[in-house]
mmCIF file of C-alpha atoms and ligand atoms in Angstrom:
data_model
loop_
_atom_site.group_PDB
_atom_site.id
_atom_site.type_symbol
_atom_site.label_atom_id
_atom_site.label_comp_id
_atom_site.label_asym_id
_atom_site.label_seq_id
_atom_site.Cartn_x
_atom_site.Cartn_y
_atom_site.Cartn_z
ATOM 1 C CA MET X 5 -99.488 -103.899 207.225
ATOM 2 C CA ALA X 6 -98.903 -101.302 204.558
ATOM 3 C CA ASP X 7 -95.511 -100.298 205.881
ATOM 4 C CA ASP X 8 -93.997 -103.749 206.244
ATOM 5 C CA ILE X 9 -90.433 -103.831 204.973
ATOM 6 C CA ARG X 10 -90.565 -105.744 201.680
ATOM 7 C CA PHE X 11 -88.034 -106.554 198.983
ATOM 8 C CA ASP X 12 -90.323 -107.638 196.143
ATOM 9 C CA GLY X 13 -88.550 -107.207 192.821
ATOM 10 C CA GLN X 14 -85.186 -106.771 194.547
ATOM 11 C CA VAL X 15 -82.127 -108.991 194.326
ATOM 12 C CA ALA X 16 -79.816 -109.646 197.269
ATOM 13 C CA ILE X 17 -76.431 -111.325 197.583
ATOM 14 C CA VAL X 18 -75.532 -112.642 201.031
ATOM 15 C CA THR X 19 -71.964 -113.906 201.401
ATOM 16 C CA GLY X 20 -71.188 -116.710 203.828
ATOM 17 C CA ALA X 21 -74.895 -117.566 203.907
ATOM 18 C CA GLY X 22 -74.547 -121.341 204.112
ATOM 19 C CA GLY X 23 -74.847 -121.282 207.913
ATOM 20 C CA GLY X 24 -74.894 -119.142 211.033
ATOM 21 C CA LEU X 25 -75.923 -115.496 210.713
ATOM 22 C CA GLY X 26 -75.723 -115.340 206.923
ATOM 23 C CA ARG X 27 -78.246 -118.157 206.594
ATOM 24 C CA GLN X 28 -80.720 -116.257 208.788
ATOM 25 C CA HIS X 29 -80.203 -113.058 206.779
ATOM 26 C CA ALA X 30 -80.788 -114.930 203.508
ATOM 27 C CA LEU X 31 -83.922 -116.698 204.777
ATOM 28 C CA GLU X 32 -85.487 -113.489 206.072
ATOM 29 C CA LEU X 33 -84.715 -111.469 202.943
ATOM 30 C CA ALA X 34 -86.296 -114.227 200.860
ATOM 31 C CA ARG X 35 -89.348 -114.383 203.178
ATOM 32 C CA ARG X 36 -89.781 -110.677 202.536
ATOM 33 C CA GLY X 37 -89.773 -111.101 198.778
ATOM 34 C CA ALA X 38 -86.135 -110.712 197.736
ATOM 35 C CA LYS X 39 -84.528 -113.019 195.230
ATOM 36 C CA VAL X 40 -81.459 -114.203 197.093
ATOM 37 C CA VAL X 41 -78.046 -115.391 195.989
ATOM 38 C CA VAL X 42 -76.799 -117.641 198.764
ATOM 39 C CA ASN X 43 -73.023 -117.517 198.581
ATOM 40 C CA ASP X 44 -70.884 -119.834 200.652
ATOM 41 C CA LEU X 45 -67.569 -121.519 200.197
ATOM 42 C CA GLY X 46 -68.645 -124.149 202.712
ATOM 43 C CA GLY X 47 -65.298 -124.332 204.500
ATOM 44 C CA SER X 48 -64.514 -124.920 208.167
ATOM 45 C CA VAL X 49 -64.393 -122.167 210.763
ATOM 46 C CA ASP X 50 -60.670 -121.546 210.128
ATOM 47 C CA GLY X 51 -61.292 -121.230 206.394
ATOM 48 C CA SER X 52 -59.965 -124.606 205.287
ATOM 49 C CA GLY X 53 -61.799 -126.945 202.903
ATOM 50 C CA GLY X 54 -64.961 -126.163 200.997
ATOM 51 C CA SER X 55 -68.111 -127.503 199.326
ATOM 52 C CA SER X 56 -71.170 -125.799 197.862
ATOM 53 C CA ASP X 57 -73.539 -128.093 199.827
ATOM 54 C CA ALA X 58 -74.072 -125.539 202.593
ATOM 55 C CA ALA X 59 -75.320 -122.884 200.180
ATOM 56 C CA LYS X 60 -77.483 -125.411 198.316
ATOM 57 C CA ALA X 61 -79.164 -126.521 201.551
ATOM 58 C CA VAL X 62 -80.177 -122.925 202.321
ATOM 59 C CA VAL X 63 -81.518 -122.500 198.789
ATOM 60 C CA ALA X 64 -83.645 -125.631 199.358
ATOM 61 C CA GLU X 65 -84.989 -124.111 202.596
ATOM 62 C CA ILE X 66 -85.935 -120.912 200.768
ATOM 63 C CA GLU X 67 -87.580 -122.782 197.928
ATOM 64 C CA ALA X 68 -89.521 -124.873 200.436
ATOM 65 C CA PHE X 69 -91.475 -121.794 201.552
ATOM 66 C CA GLY X 70 -91.923 -120.539 197.988
ATOM 67 C CA GLY X 71 -89.012 -118.098 197.922
ATOM 68 C CA GLN X 72 -86.509 -117.661 195.119
ATOM 69 C CA ALA X 73 -82.808 -118.339 195.575
ATOM 70 C CA ILE X 74 -79.732 -119.648 193.854
ATOM 71 C CA ALA X 75 -76.518 -120.988 195.376
ATOM 72 C CA HIS X 76 -73.026 -119.824 194.516
ATOM 73 C CA GLY X 77 -69.923 -121.429 195.979
ATOM 74 C CA ALA X 78 -67.307 -118.777 195.223
ATOM 75 C CA SER X 79 -64.770 -117.762 197.807
ATOM 76 C CA VAL X 80 -65.199 -114.056 198.484
ATOM 77 C CA THR X 81 -61.429 -113.734 198.254
ATOM 78 C CA ASP X 82 -61.226 -115.101 194.717
ATOM 79 C CA ASP X 83 -61.361 -112.449 191.980
ATOM 80 C CA ALA X 84 -62.690 -114.772 189.285
ATOM 81 C CA GLY X 85 -65.172 -116.337 191.709
ATOM 82 C CA VAL X 86 -66.532 -112.952 192.808
ATOM 83 C CA ALA X 87 -66.772 -111.793 189.186
ATOM 84 C CA ASP X 88 -68.733 -114.970 188.401
ATOM 85 C CA LEU X 89 -70.959 -114.476 191.466
ATOM 86 C CA VAL X 90 -71.976 -111.047 190.218
ATOM 87 C CA LYS X 91 -72.269 -112.128 186.569
ATOM 88 C CA THR X 92 -74.451 -115.102 187.525
ATOM 89 C CA THR X 93 -76.695 -112.816 189.592
ATOM 90 C CA ILE X 94 -77.108 -110.326 186.746
ATOM 91 C CA ASP X 95 -77.603 -113.095 184.165
ATOM 92 C CA THR X 96 -80.278 -114.695 186.359
ATOM 93 C CA TRP X 97 -82.194 -111.685 187.687
ATOM 94 C CA GLY X 98 -80.840 -108.594 185.923
ATOM 95 C CA ARG X 99 -80.049 -106.415 188.938
ATOM 96 C CA ILE X 100 -78.404 -106.311 192.386
ATOM 97 C CA ASP X 101 -80.022 -104.165 195.076
ATOM 98 C CA ILE X 102 -78.538 -105.584 198.251
ATOM 99 C CA LEU X 103 -75.193 -106.978 199.327
ATOM 100 C CA VAL X 104 -74.679 -108.363 202.802
ATOM 101 C CA ALA X 105 -70.947 -108.984 203.247
ATOM 102 C CA ASN X 106 -71.057 -111.542 206.022
ATOM 103 C CA ALA X 107 -68.523 -114.307 205.216
ATOM 104 C CA GLY X 108 -65.923 -114.798 207.896
ATOM 105 C CA ILE X 109 -63.363 -117.092 209.492
ATOM 106 C CA LEU X 110 -61.377 -117.174 212.726
ATOM 107 C CA ARG X 111 -57.729 -117.980 213.452
ATOM 108 C CA ASP X 112 -57.539 -116.993 217.115
ATOM 109 C CA LYS X 113 -54.068 -116.899 218.670
ATOM 110 C CA THR X 114 -52.175 -114.482 220.874
ATOM 111 C CA LEU X 115 -49.724 -112.362 218.937
ATOM 112 C CA SER X 116 -46.735 -114.333 220.236
ATOM 113 C CA LYS X 117 -48.112 -117.506 218.678
ATOM 114 C CA MET X 118 -49.616 -115.957 215.572
ATOM 115 C CA GLU X 119 -48.004 -116.758 212.246
ATOM 116 C CA LEU X 120 -48.142 -114.248 209.425
ATOM 117 C CA ALA X 121 -50.310 -116.785 207.569
ATOM 118 C CA ASP X 122 -52.977 -116.572 210.323
ATOM 119 C CA PHE X 123 -53.018 -112.806 210.059
ATOM 120 C CA GLU X 124 -53.131 -112.869 206.278
ATOM 121 C CA ALA X 125 -55.902 -115.475 206.034
ATOM 122 C CA VAL X 126 -58.179 -113.487 208.323
ATOM 123 C CA MET X 127 -57.410 -110.209 206.549
ATOM 124 C CA GLN X 128 -58.084 -111.905 203.213
ATOM 125 C CA VAL X 129 -61.544 -113.195 204.087
ATOM 126 C CA HIS X 130 -62.827 -110.252 206.136
ATOM 127 C CA VAL X 131 -61.172 -107.288 204.410
ATOM 128 C CA PHE X 132 -60.550 -108.369 200.815
ATOM 129 C CA GLY X 133 -63.604 -110.643 201.012
ATOM 130 C CA THR X 134 -65.687 -107.582 201.878
ATOM 131 C CA PHE X 135 -63.963 -105.220 199.450
ATOM 132 C CA LYS X 136 -64.107 -107.487 196.388
ATOM 133 C CA PRO X 137 -67.874 -108.137 196.342
ATOM 134 C CA ILE X 138 -68.540 -104.457 197.119
ATOM 135 C CA LYS X 139 -66.241 -103.361 194.300
ATOM 136 C CA ALA X 140 -67.955 -105.815 191.932
ATOM 137 C CA VAL X 141 -71.499 -104.526 192.662
ATOM 138 C CA TRP X 142 -70.649 -100.848 193.232
ATOM 139 C CA ASP X 143 -70.992 -99.476 189.704
ATOM 140 C CA ILE X 144 -74.105 -101.587 189.098
ATOM 141 C CA MET X 145 -75.739 -100.023 192.168
ATOM 142 C CA LYS X 146 -74.595 -96.533 191.243
ATOM 143 C CA ALA X 147 -75.903 -96.896 187.683
ATOM 144 C CA GLN X 148 -79.356 -97.950 188.922
ATOM 145 C CA ASN X 149 -79.325 -95.194 191.584
ATOM 146 C CA TYR X 150 -80.088 -97.696 194.284
ATOM 147 C CA GLY X 151 -78.005 -99.926 196.487
ATOM 148 C CA ARG X 152 -77.894 -101.153 200.066
ATOM 149 C CA ILE X 153 -74.760 -102.726 201.515
ATOM 150 C CA VAL X 154 -74.071 -104.136 204.963
ATOM 151 C CA VAL X 155 -70.590 -105.002 206.174
ATOM 152 C CA THR X 156 -70.077 -107.182 209.228
ATOM 153 C CA THR X 157 -67.878 -105.852 211.995
ATOM 154 C CA SER X 158 -67.335 -107.025 215.572
ATOM 155 C CA SER X 159 -66.890 -105.795 219.125
ATOM 156 C CA SER X 160 -63.495 -107.529 218.889
ATOM 157 C CA GLY X 161 -62.448 -104.882 216.374
ATOM 158 C CA MET X 162 -64.164 -101.888 217.935
ATOM 159 C CA TYR X 163 -63.163 -102.638 221.510
ATOM 160 C CA GLY X 164 -60.654 -105.524 221.497
ATOM 161 C CA ASN X 165 -60.661 -109.199 222.414
ATOM 162 C CA PHE X 166 -57.822 -111.318 223.747
ATOM 163 C CA GLY X 167 -56.324 -113.576 221.051
ATOM 164 C CA GLN X 168 -57.948 -111.800 218.110
ATOM 165 C CA SER X 169 -55.436 -109.251 216.836
ATOM 166 C CA ASN X 170 -55.910 -110.498 213.247
ATOM 167 C CA TYR X 171 -59.697 -110.570 213.468
ATOM 168 C CA GLY X 172 -59.878 -107.264 215.349
ATOM 169 C CA ALA X 173 -57.721 -105.495 212.773
ATOM 170 C CA ALA X 174 -59.849 -106.899 209.957
ATOM 171 C CA LYS X 175 -63.142 -105.967 211.593
ATOM 172 C CA MET X 176 -62.031 -102.353 212.065
ATOM 173 C CA ALA X 177 -60.828 -102.233 208.467
ATOM 174 C CA VAL X 178 -64.350 -102.861 207.167
ATOM 175 C CA LEU X 179 -65.556 -99.849 209.146
ATOM 176 C CA GLY X 180 -62.912 -97.690 207.485
ATOM 177 C CA LEU X 181 -64.141 -98.961 204.127
ATOM 178 C CA MET X 182 -67.734 -98.128 205.077
ATOM 179 C CA ASN X 183 -66.850 -94.640 206.292
ATOM 180 C CA THR X 184 -65.532 -93.645 202.888
ATOM 181 C CA LEU X 185 -68.117 -95.515 200.817
ATOM 182 C CA LYS X 186 -71.014 -93.864 202.679
ATOM 183 C CA LEU X 187 -69.669 -90.601 201.239
ATOM 184 C CA GLU X 188 -68.889 -91.921 197.752
ATOM 185 C CA GLY X 189 -72.282 -93.669 197.407
ATOM 186 C CA ALA X 190 -74.487 -90.853 198.701
ATOM 187 C CA LYS X 191 -75.076 -89.100 195.365
ATOM 188 C CA ASN X 192 -76.396 -92.325 193.790
ATOM 189 C CA ASN X 193 -78.534 -93.505 196.715
ATOM 190 C CA VAL X 194 -76.093 -96.266 197.604
ATOM 191 C CA LYS X 195 -76.194 -96.650 201.386
ATOM 192 C CA ILE X 196 -73.775 -98.691 203.441
ATOM 193 C CA ASN X 197 -73.969 -99.672 207.085
ATOM 194 C CA ALA X 198 -72.325 -102.104 209.480
ATOM 195 C CA ILE X 199 -73.766 -104.785 211.722
ATOM 196 C CA SER X 200 -71.846 -105.813 214.828
ATOM 197 C CA PRO X 201 -73.507 -109.079 215.845
ATOM 198 C CA VAL X 202 -73.288 -111.374 218.820
ATOM 199 C CA ALA X 203 -74.801 -114.770 218.163
ATOM 200 C CA ALA X 204 -74.497 -118.459 218.914
ATOM 201 C CA THR X 205 -72.987 -119.966 215.783
ATOM 202 C CA ARG X 206 -70.227 -122.478 215.158
ATOM 203 C CA MET X 207 -67.868 -119.478 215.379
ATOM 204 C CA THR X 208 -68.769 -118.789 219.009
ATOM 205 C CA GLU X 209 -69.824 -122.241 220.206
ATOM 206 C CA GLY X 210 -66.647 -122.911 222.189
ATOM 207 C CA LEU X 211 -66.217 -119.344 223.397
ATOM 208 C CA MET X 212 -69.220 -118.836 225.678
ATOM 209 C CA PRO X 213 -71.079 -121.010 228.203
ATOM 210 C CA PRO X 214 -74.217 -122.845 226.924
ATOM 211 C CA GLU X 215 -76.637 -120.796 229.074
ATOM 212 C CA ILE X 216 -75.339 -117.574 227.470
ATOM 213 C CA LEU X 217 -75.348 -119.071 223.965
ATOM 214 C CA ALA X 218 -78.974 -120.098 224.494
ATOM 215 C CA LYS X 219 -79.910 -116.385 224.632
ATOM 216 C CA LEU X 220 -77.996 -115.589 221.456
ATOM 217 C CA ASN X 221 -80.107 -116.972 218.653
ATOM 218 C CA PRO X 222 -78.716 -115.656 215.333
ATOM 219 C CA GLU X 223 -82.329 -114.888 214.335
ATOM 220 C CA TYR X 224 -82.222 -112.018 216.821
ATOM 221 C CA VAL X 225 -79.554 -110.211 214.766
ATOM 222 C CA THR X 226 -81.262 -110.470 211.391
ATOM 223 C CA PRO X 227 -83.984 -107.796 211.923
ATOM 224 C CA GLY X 228 -81.184 -105.256 212.267
ATOM 225 C CA VAL X 229 -79.629 -106.336 208.974
ATOM 226 C CA VAL X 230 -83.005 -106.315 207.234
ATOM 227 C CA TYR X 231 -83.628 -102.724 208.333
ATOM 228 C CA LEU X 232 -80.117 -101.681 207.262
ATOM 229 C CA VAL X 233 -80.714 -102.960 203.708
ATOM 230 C CA SER X 234 -84.234 -101.550 203.418
ATOM 231 C CA GLU X 235 -85.251 -98.509 201.421
ATOM 232 C CA ASP X 236 -85.394 -96.314 204.569
ATOM 233 C CA ALA X 237 -81.951 -97.373 205.807
ATOM 234 C CA PRO X 238 -79.591 -94.841 207.334
ATOM 235 C CA THR X 239 -76.045 -94.713 206.007
ATOM 236 C CA GLY X 240 -72.759 -95.057 207.867
ATOM 237 C CA ALA X 241 -74.363 -96.549 210.980
ATOM 238 C CA ILE X 242 -72.775 -99.257 213.102
ATOM 239 C CA LEU X 243 -75.647 -101.257 214.579
ATOM 240 C CA THR X 244 -74.760 -103.616 217.400
ATOM 241 C CA ALA X 245 -77.178 -106.517 217.780
ATOM 242 C CA GLY X 246 -77.484 -109.590 219.953
ATOM 243 C CA ALA X 247 -79.901 -111.341 222.329
ATOM 244 C CA GLY X 248 -82.652 -108.986 221.158
ATOM 245 C CA VAL X 249 -80.708 -105.823 222.047
ATOM 246 C CA PHE X 250 -79.957 -103.179 219.394
ATOM 247 C CA ALA X 251 -77.666 -100.173 219.869
ATOM 248 C CA LEU X 252 -75.602 -97.755 217.828
ATOM 249 C CA ALA X 253 -71.796 -97.740 218.117
ATOM 250 C CA ARG X 254 -69.923 -94.545 217.385
ATOM 251 C CA ILE X 255 -66.396 -93.212 217.605
ATOM 252 C CA PHE X 256 -66.381 -90.118 219.768
ATOM 253 C CA GLU X 257 -63.663 -87.478 219.937
ATOM 254 C CA THR X 258 -63.333 -85.138 222.880
ATOM 255 C CA GLU X 259 -63.441 -81.394 222.357
ATOM 256 C CA GLY X 260 -59.743 -81.296 223.300
ATOM 257 C CA VAL X 261 -57.560 -78.346 224.064
ATOM 258 C CA TYR X 262 -55.570 -75.834 222.028
ATOM 259 C CA LEU X 263 -52.053 -75.693 223.412
ATOM 260 C CA GLY X 264 -50.696 -73.024 221.051
ATOM 261 C CA GLU X 265 -48.200 -73.400 218.233
ATOM 262 C CA GLY X 266 -44.830 -72.220 219.561
ATOM 263 C CA GLY X 267 -42.912 -74.233 222.136
ATOM 264 C CA LEU X 268 -45.250 -77.225 222.188
ATOM 265 C CA SER X 269 -43.853 -80.027 224.282
ATOM 266 C CA ALA X 270 -44.616 -83.574 225.372
ATOM 267 C CA GLU X 271 -44.780 -82.305 228.947
ATOM 268 C CA GLU X 272 -47.556 -79.909 227.992
ATOM 269 C CA VAL X 273 -49.495 -82.778 226.471
ATOM 270 C CA ARG X 274 -48.915 -84.822 229.654
ATOM 271 C CA ASP X 275 -49.943 -81.966 231.917
ATOM 272 C CA SER X 276 -53.069 -81.290 229.818
ATOM 273 C CA TRP X 277 -54.182 -84.929 229.749
ATOM 274 C CA GLU X 278 -57.213 -84.247 231.925
ATOM 275 C CA LYS X 279 -58.410 -81.469 229.588
ATOM 276 C CA ILE X 280 -57.566 -83.474 226.448
ATOM 277 C CA THR X 281 -59.664 -86.394 227.650
ATOM 278 C CA ALA X 282 -62.534 -84.434 229.272
ATOM 279 C CA GLU X 283 -65.854 -85.775 227.964
ATOM 280 C CA PRO X 284 -68.087 -82.662 227.950
ATOM 281 C CA GLY X 285 -68.497 -81.501 224.352
ATOM 282 C CA GLN X 286 -67.270 -84.762 222.822
ATOM 283 C CA GLN X 287 -68.604 -85.487 219.354
ATOM 284 C CA ALA X 288 -68.919 -88.168 216.692
ATOM 285 C CA TYR X 289 -68.001 -86.876 213.235
ATOM 286 C CA PHE X 290 -69.561 -87.957 209.952
ATOM 287 C CA ASN X 291 -66.346 -87.372 207.985
ATOM 288 C CA GLY X 292 -62.718 -86.474 208.554
ATOM 289 C CA GLY X 293 -63.209 -82.893 207.414
ATOM 290 C CA GLU X 294 -65.467 -82.187 210.396
ATOM 291 C CA GLN X 295 -62.592 -82.981 212.712
ATOM 292 C CA GLY X 296 -60.375 -80.566 210.769
ATOM 293 C CA GLN X 297 -62.979 -77.814 211.221
ATOM 294 C CA LYS X 298 -62.798 -78.326 214.975
ATOM 295 C CA PHE X 299 -59.008 -77.875 214.908
ATOM 296 C CA PHE X 300 -59.324 -74.559 213.071
ATOM 297 C CA ARG X 301 -62.209 -73.379 215.247
ATOM 298 C CA LYS X 302 -60.093 -73.960 218.348
ATOM 299 C CA LEU X 303 -57.071 -72.343 216.737
ATOM 300 C CA ALA X 304 -59.228 -69.272 216.160
ATOM 301 C CA GLY X 305 -60.163 -69.269 219.834
ATOM 302 C CA GLY X 306 -63.621 -70.887 219.419
HETATM 303 P P1 NAI T 411 -70.194 -118.993 210.632
HETATM 304 O O1 NAI T 411 -68.870 -119.663 210.634
HETATM 305 O O2 NAI T 411 -71.391 -119.780 211.031
HETATM 306 O O3 NAI T 411 -70.521 -118.345 209.224
HETATM 307 C C1 NAI T 411 -69.545 -117.823 208.381
HETATM 308 C C2 NAI T 411 -69.804 -118.363 206.992
HETATM 309 O O4 NAI T 411 -68.876 -117.749 206.085
HETATM 310 C C3 NAI T 411 -69.602 -119.870 206.898
HETATM 311 O O5 NAI T 411 -70.768 -120.479 206.384
HETATM 312 C C4 NAI T 411 -68.392 -120.018 205.979
HETATM 313 O O6 NAI T 411 -68.450 -121.176 205.160
HETATM 314 C C5 NAI T 411 -68.471 -118.744 205.166
HETATM 315 N N1 NAI T 411 -67.182 -118.388 204.585
HETATM 316 C C6 NAI T 411 -65.977 -118.377 205.204
HETATM 317 N N2 NAI T 411 -65.011 -118.010 204.343
HETATM 318 C C7 NAI T 411 -65.628 -117.789 203.153
HETATM 319 C C8 NAI T 411 -65.152 -117.383 201.882
HETATM 320 N N3 NAI T 411 -63.858 -117.152 201.688
HETATM 321 N N4 NAI T 411 -66.050 -117.234 200.888
HETATM 322 C C9 NAI T 411 -67.370 -117.474 201.082
HETATM 323 N N5 NAI T 411 -67.867 -117.873 202.281
HETATM 324 C C10 NAI T 411 -67.010 -118.027 203.299
HETATM 325 O O7 NAI T 411 -70.051 -117.723 211.588
HETATM 326 P P2 NAI T 411 -71.080 -116.547 211.958
HETATM 327 O O8 NAI T 411 -70.982 -116.367 213.410
HETATM 328 O O9 NAI T 411 -72.387 -116.756 211.328
HETATM 329 O O10 NAI T 411 -70.339 -115.287 211.288
HETATM 330 C C11 NAI T 411 -70.930 -114.439 210.299
HETATM 331 C C12 NAI T 411 -70.227 -113.098 210.341
HETATM 332 O O11 NAI T 411 -70.509 -112.446 211.582
HETATM 333 C C13 NAI T 411 -68.708 -113.179 210.238
HETATM 334 O O12 NAI T 411 -68.224 -112.096 209.470
HETATM 335 C C14 NAI T 411 -68.269 -113.040 211.673
HETATM 336 O O13 NAI T 411 -66.949 -112.560 211.760
HETATM 337 C C15 NAI T 411 -69.283 -112.043 212.168
HETATM 338 N N6 NAI T 411 -69.426 -111.994 213.615
HETATM 339 C C16 NAI T 411 -70.008 -113.026 214.291
HETATM 340 C C17 NAI T 411 -70.171 -112.931 215.659
HETATM 341 C C18 NAI T 411 -70.876 -113.968 216.436
HETATM 342 O O14 NAI T 411 -71.096 -113.736 217.656
HETATM 343 N N7 NAI T 411 -71.261 -115.087 215.844
HETATM 344 C C19 NAI T 411 -69.638 -111.794 216.418
HETATM 345 C C20 NAI T 411 -69.097 -110.735 215.601
HETATM 346 C C21 NAI T 411 -68.986 -110.870 214.250
#
């Protein structure tokens, strides 16, 4: 078909692509013609240990169907490793069109039991491990007036999940990063979106019953990622994907109420709660300034 999504001539980096979702993303991008850098530290689910075997195995799979790929074992949290990941990509193929920031770990504990180290490790991999590769490819993408980036968020961040305060905080942080970068990249055709997956991987294997996991093949998430890194991608979208279902997540703000300037009180806020939270007229904003315009419209009686 003439309008198949293809990536011939394009170069993609997929972090954490030695297994799970990242492996599927890497395989599918390569099937569609991209040259793929398969990055994976090869550690355990809590981030300990490491070996580049996982990434190499995925490269072998890609080469087996005639695709092009190289493995890179850098940790996404390591400055020198990320710099080398990007340098190796440029030295090998001369450009970087796509970055899928997918690497992740879990250190689930309720807050009472959580050590600072558990919070920091998860923030490091998901937040800094998303920021650092993006920062390293950003000016390359801007200079070539083309770039597609996907960050990986989670319902645990957007909506909450018991025992995941570290992970939830980190997964919302990547959305904050995306919300600003969609604005900063627009002029140079650098688009950035988020995927919020649900899939049966080693990360979720103990968390859901087998009959549910059986419906959650990670392959069912990948078409969403492939679209989000394609030429026609939107920007600033949060695509939720799992079990073959795709939906858009958005933050809505209610129209709210103007309570005046003089003599404002907590009691007035309490007594206006129904109006403050009323859903008719609620909106999702594309940037913070749009919210500010609403405040001044209401102040002016609009
Ligand atoms: P996974 O554990 O199979 O894959 C994560 C990969 O990231 C592993 O291969 C691991 O070696 C790699 N990795 C970890 N730390 C790294 C580092 N510092 N540098 C380089 N690579 C590193 O788990 P899964 O499920 O495939 O997760 C992929 C992404 O999707 C993660 O960001 C995860 O938080 C996210 N996610 C997954 C969900 C699911 O239902 N499986 C739900 C919501 C989000």
